[in-house]
Coordinates of C-alpha atoms and ligand atoms in Angstrom, one line a residue:
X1 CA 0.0 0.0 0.0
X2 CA 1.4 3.8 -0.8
X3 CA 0.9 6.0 1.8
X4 CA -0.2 9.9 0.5
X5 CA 1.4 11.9 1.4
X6 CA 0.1 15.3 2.5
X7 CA 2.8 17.6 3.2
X8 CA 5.9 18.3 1.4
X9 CA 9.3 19.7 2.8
X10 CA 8.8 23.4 2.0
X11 CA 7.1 23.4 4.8
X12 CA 9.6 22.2 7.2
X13 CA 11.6 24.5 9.0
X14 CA 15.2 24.5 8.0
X15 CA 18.3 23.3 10.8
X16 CA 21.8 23.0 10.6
X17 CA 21.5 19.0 11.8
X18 CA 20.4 16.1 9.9
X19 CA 18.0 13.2 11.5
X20 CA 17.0 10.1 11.1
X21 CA 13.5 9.0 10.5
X22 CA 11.5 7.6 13.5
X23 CA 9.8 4.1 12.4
X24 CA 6.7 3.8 11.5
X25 CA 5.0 1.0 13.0
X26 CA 1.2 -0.4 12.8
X27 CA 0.0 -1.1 15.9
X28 CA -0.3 -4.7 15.9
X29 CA 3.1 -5.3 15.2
X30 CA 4.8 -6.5 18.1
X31 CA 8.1 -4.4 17.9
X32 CA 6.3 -1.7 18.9
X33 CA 6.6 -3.0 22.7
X34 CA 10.2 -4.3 21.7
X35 CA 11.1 -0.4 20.8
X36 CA 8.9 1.1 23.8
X37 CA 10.7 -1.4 26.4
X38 CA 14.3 -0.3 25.2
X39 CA 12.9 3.4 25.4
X40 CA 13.0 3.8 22.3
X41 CA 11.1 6.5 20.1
X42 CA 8.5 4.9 17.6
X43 CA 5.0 6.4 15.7
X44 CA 1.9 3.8 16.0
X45 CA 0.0 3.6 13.2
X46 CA -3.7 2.4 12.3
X47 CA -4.8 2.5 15.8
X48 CA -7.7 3.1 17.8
X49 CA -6.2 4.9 20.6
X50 CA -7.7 8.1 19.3
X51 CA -9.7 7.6 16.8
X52 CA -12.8 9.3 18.0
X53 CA -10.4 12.4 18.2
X54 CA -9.2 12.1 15.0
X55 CA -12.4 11.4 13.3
X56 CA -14.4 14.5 15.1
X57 CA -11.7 17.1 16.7
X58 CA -11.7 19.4 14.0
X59 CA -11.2 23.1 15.3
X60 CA -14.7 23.9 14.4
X61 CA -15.7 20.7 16.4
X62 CA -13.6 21.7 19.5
X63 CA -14.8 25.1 19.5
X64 CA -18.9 23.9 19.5
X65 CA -18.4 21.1 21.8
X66 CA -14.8 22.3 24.4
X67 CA -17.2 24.0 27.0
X68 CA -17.6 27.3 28.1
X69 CA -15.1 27.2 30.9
X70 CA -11.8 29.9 30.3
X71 CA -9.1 27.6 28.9
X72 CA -4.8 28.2 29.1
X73 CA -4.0 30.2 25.7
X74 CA 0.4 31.2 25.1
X75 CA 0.8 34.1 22.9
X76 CA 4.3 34.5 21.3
X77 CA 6.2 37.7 19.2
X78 CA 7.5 34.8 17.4
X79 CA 7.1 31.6 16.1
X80 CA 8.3 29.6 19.0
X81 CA 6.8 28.9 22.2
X82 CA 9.6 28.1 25.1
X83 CA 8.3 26.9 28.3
X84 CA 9.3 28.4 31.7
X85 CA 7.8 27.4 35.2
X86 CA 6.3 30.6 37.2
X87 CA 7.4 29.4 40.4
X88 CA 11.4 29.3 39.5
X89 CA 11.0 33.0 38.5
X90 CA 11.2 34.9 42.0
X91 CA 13.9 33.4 43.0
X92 CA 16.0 33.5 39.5
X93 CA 17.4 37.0 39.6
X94 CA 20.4 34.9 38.0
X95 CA 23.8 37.0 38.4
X96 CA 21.7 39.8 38.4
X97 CA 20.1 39.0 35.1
X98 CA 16.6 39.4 35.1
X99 CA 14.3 36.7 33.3
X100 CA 11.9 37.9 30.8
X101 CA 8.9 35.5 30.0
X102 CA 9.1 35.0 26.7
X103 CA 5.4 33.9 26.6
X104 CA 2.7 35.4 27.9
X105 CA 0.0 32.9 29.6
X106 CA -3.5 33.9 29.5
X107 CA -7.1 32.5 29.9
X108 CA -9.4 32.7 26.8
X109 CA -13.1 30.9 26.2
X110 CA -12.7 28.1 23.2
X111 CA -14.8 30.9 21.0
X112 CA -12.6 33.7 21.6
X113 CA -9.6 31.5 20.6
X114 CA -11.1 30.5 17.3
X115 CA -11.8 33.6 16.3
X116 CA -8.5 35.4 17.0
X117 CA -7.4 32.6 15.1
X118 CA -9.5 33.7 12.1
X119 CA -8.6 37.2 12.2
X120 CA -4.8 36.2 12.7
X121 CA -2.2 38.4 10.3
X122 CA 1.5 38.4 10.3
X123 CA 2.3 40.8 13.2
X124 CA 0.0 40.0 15.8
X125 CA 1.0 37.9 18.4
X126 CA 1.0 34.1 17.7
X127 CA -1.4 32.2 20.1
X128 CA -1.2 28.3 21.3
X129 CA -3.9 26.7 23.3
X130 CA -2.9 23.8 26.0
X131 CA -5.3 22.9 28.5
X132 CA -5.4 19.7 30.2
X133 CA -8.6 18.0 29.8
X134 CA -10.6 18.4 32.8
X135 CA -14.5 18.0 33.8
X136 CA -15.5 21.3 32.4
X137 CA -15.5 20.0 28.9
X138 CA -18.7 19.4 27.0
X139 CA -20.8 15.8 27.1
X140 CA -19.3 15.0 23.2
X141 CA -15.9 15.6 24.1
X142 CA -16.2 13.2 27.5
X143 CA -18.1 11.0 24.6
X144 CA -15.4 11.3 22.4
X145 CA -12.6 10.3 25.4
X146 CA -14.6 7.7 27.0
X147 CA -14.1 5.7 23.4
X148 CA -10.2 6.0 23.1
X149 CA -8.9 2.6 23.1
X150 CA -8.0 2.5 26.7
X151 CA -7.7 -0.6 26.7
X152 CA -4.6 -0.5 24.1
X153 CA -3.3 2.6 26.1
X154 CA -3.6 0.4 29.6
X155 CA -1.9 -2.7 28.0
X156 CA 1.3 -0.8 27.3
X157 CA 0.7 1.3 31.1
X158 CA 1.1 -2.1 32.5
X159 CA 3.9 -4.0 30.0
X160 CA 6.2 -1.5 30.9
X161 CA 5.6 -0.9 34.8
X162 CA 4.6 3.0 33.8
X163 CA 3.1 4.9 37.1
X164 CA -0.4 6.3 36.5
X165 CA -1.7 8.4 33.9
X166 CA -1.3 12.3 34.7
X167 CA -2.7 14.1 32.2
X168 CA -4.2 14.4 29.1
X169 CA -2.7 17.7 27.6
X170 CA -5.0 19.1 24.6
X171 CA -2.8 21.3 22.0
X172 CA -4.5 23.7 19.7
X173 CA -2.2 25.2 17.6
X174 CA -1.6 27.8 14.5
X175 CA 0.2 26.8 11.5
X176 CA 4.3 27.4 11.9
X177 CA 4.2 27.3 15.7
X178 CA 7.1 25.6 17.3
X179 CA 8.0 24.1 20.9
X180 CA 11.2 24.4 21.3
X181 CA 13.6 21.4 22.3
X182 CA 13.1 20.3 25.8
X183 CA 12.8 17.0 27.9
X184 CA 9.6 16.1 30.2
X185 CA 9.9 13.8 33.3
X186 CA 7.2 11.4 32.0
X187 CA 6.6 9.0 29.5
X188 CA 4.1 10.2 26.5
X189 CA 1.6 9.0 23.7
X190 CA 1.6 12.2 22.0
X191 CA -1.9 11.7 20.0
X192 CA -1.9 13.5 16.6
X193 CA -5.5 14.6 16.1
X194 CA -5.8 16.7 13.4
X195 CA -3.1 18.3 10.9
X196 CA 0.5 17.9 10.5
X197 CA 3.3 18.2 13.0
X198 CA 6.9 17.2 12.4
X199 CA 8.3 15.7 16.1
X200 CA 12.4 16.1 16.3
X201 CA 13.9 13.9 19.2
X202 CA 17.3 13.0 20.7
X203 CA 18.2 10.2 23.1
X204 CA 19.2 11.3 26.9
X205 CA 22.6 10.4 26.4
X206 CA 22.4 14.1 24.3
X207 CA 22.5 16.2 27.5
X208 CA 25.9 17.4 26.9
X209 CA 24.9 18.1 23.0
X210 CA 21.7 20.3 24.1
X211 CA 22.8 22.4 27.1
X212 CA 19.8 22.5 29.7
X213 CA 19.6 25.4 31.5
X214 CA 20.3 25.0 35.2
X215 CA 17.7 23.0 37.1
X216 CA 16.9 26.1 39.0
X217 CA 16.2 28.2 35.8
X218 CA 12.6 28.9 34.9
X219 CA 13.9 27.1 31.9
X220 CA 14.5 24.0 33.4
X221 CA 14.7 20.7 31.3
X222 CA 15.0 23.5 28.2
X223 CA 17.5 23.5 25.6
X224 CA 19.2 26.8 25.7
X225 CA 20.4 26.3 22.1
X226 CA 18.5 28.7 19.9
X227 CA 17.8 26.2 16.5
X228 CA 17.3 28.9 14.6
X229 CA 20.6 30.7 15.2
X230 CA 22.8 28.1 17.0
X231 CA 25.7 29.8 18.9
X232 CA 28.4 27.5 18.6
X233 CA 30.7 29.7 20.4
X234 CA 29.0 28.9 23.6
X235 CA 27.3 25.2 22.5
X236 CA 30.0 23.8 20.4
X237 CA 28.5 20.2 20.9
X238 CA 25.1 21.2 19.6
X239 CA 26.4 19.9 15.8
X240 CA 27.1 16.1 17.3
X241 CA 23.9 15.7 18.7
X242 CA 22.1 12.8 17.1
X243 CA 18.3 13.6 16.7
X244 CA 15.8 11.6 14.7
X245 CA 12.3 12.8 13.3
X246 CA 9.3 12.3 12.1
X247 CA 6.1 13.9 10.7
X248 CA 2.8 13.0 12.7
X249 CA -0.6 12.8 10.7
X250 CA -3.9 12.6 11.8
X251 CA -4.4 9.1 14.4
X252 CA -0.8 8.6 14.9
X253 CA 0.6 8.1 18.4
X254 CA 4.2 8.9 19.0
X255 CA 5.6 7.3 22.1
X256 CA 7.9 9.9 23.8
X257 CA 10.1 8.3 26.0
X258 CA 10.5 9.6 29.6
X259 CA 13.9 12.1 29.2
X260 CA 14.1 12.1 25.4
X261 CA 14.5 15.9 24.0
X262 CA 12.2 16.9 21.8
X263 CA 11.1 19.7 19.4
X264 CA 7.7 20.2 18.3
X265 CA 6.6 22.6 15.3
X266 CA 3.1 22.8 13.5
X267 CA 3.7 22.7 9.8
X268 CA 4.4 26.1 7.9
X269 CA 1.3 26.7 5.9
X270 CA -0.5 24.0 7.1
X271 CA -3.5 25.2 9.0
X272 CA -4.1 24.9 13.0
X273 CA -3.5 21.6 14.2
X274 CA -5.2 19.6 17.3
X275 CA -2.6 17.5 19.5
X276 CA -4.0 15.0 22.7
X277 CA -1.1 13.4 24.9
X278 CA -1.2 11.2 27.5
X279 CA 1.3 11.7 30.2
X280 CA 2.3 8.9 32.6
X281 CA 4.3 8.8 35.2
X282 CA 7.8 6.8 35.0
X283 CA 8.2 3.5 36.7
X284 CA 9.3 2.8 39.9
X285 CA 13.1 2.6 39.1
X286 CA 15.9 0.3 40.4
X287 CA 19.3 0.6 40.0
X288 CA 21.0 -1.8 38.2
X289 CA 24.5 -0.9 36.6
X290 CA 25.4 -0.4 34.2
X291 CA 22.7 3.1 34.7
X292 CA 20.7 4.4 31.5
X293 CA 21.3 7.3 30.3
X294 CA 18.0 8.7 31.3
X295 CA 18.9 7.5 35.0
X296 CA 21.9 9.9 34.8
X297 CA 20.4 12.6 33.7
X298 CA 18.1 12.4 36.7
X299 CA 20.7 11.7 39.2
X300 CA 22.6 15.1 37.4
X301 CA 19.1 16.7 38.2
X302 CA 19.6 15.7 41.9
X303 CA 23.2 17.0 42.5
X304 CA 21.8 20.2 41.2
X305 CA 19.0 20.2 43.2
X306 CA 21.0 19.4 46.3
X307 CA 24.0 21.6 45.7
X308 CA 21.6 24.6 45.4
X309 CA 19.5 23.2 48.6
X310 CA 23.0 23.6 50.9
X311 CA 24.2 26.8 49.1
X312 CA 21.2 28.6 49.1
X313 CA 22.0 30.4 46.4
X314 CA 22.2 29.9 42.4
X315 CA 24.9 32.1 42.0
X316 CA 27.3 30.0 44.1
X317 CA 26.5 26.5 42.2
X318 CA 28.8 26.9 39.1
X319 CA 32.2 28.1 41.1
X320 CA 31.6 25.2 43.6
X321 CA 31.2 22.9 40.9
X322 CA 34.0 24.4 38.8
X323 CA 36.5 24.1 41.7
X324 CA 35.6 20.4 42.4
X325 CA 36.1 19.4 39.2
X326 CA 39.3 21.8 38.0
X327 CA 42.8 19.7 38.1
X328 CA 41.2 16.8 39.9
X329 CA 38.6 15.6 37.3
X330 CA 39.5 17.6 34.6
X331 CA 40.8 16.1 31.3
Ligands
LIG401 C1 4.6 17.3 24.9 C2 5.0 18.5 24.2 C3 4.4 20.3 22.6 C4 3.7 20.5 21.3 O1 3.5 16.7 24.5 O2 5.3 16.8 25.8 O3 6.0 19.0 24.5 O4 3.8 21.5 20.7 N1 4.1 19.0 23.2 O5 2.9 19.6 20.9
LIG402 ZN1 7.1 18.0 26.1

């Protein structure tokens, strides 16, 4: 069979790295739980996990049928939409620096949205709607979530000893709107519901490639390499990172694995597009040795954590660090 296809390159965005291409697996095929066991990226196809979503959720749909209730809009002077965590903001005045949001987080009715979305032109502010679904939606949307195949969703839950589901995150976005590379502490079906959106990921063992910002940083778990205009001055290592990618189309599930960076964009001239995850918690973990990658990155996470806990202050982290390591663990 030849898959259409319904996109074409153009509307990519452009990078200075090269990836891969993330398989593309139907989902009886039993590699699927072969690649999700080794934590491995891999897009399910011809599924039922949301079909309901991606036969109904339309825009249109969402905006009849999403409720009444205010939901979490982003607006953006660009095209990219970088998370930061309110609650790391007081205490960030980082060497003196201070942080500018560079979202603005606001909360819109589904009808409002739409319509700003209608009237959009190039020099307004970009908008991008996430709200986790809750009990304020309408009855054909709990309709509509009551039918995903839960039952494939709680098979995998259980195969591979994931903790309990979260969060179901709903994404309305515009055309050309990207999330810029970052890494979750959960595992992910990231539901592709309606339109086109091209997923870039690297493994953990990438930290050193993708410079996080400090764990203390409203940018936590955040790349702090620009893609756009990578400064290779101050990230020379961005170049070796080894990222794969794919394009998500309407019913596909990309599994996400727990600590794996990734980059999210809407396609260029490709009209709004409707995303539905489903966030679990990681397994209970044990350490064996050799560790995974991902289990370093967490333990990184804690020295951080700890180091700022006993120090009290951000400033002093990087000269402690720096003077631990210099002539002793250096080279
Ligand atoms: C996620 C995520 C961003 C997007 O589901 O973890 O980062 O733009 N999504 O879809
Ligand atoms: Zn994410």
């Amino acid at each position: 069979m030849c898959e259409e296809k319904h996109w074409n390159s153009s509307q990519l965005r452009r990078y200075d790295l090269q990836f891969e291409q993330i398989p593309r697996i139907h989902y009886t095929d039993p590699k699927i739980d072969e690649l999700i066991s080794a934590n491995k990226p891999v897009v399910i196809t011809g599924s039922n996990i949301i079909k309901t979503a991606r036969d109904h959720w339309t825009p249109e749909y969402l905006e009849q049928n999403l409720g009444v209730a205010g939901h979490t809009v982003f607006s953006s002077k660009t095209h990219k939409f970088k998370y930061f965590d309110d609650s790391k903001i007081s205490k960030n005045n980082l060497n003196g620096i201070e942080f500018i949001p560079p979202t603005r987080k606001c909360k819109m009715r589904m009808g409002e949205f739409m319509k700003k979305l209608r009237e959009w032109k190039p020099g307004n502010d970009r908008l991008y709607l996430q709200q986790p679904l809750n009990n304020t939606v309408g009855p054909l949307i709990v309709e509509d979530f009551a039918h995903f195949d839960w039952e494939y969703v709680n098979k995998r839950q259980a195969k591979h000893n994931w903790g309990p589901l979260t969060s179901n995150l709903l994404l309305i976005s515009q055309e050309g709107n990207v999330t810029p590379c970052h890494y979750d502490e959960q595992q992910n079906f990231f539901g592709q519901a309606y339109g086109y959106k091209r997923c870039i990921l690297f493994p953990p063992s990438d930290f050193e490639c993708l410079y996080p910002h400090p764990v203390f940083h409203p940018h936590d778990r955040q790349s702090m390499v620009d893609f756009d205009r990578p400064d290779y001055v101050k990230f020379p290592k961005f170049g070796n990172a080894k990222g794969c990618e794919t394009v998500v189309e309407p019913g596909d599930v990309l599994y996400i694995p727990i600590y794996w960076w990734h980059h999210i964009e809407s396609l260029m001239r490709g009209g709004p597009t409707v995303s539905v995850n489903f966030w679990f918690k990681g397994g209970p973990t044990s350490l064996s040795y050799p560790l995974k990658d991902h289990q370093k990155v967490s333990i990184t996470r804690n020295v951080e954590k700890m180091l700022l806990e006993v120090l009290q202050d951000p400033k002093e982290v990087g000269p402690l660090l720096r003077s631990m390591v210099m002539g002793r663990y250096s080279e």
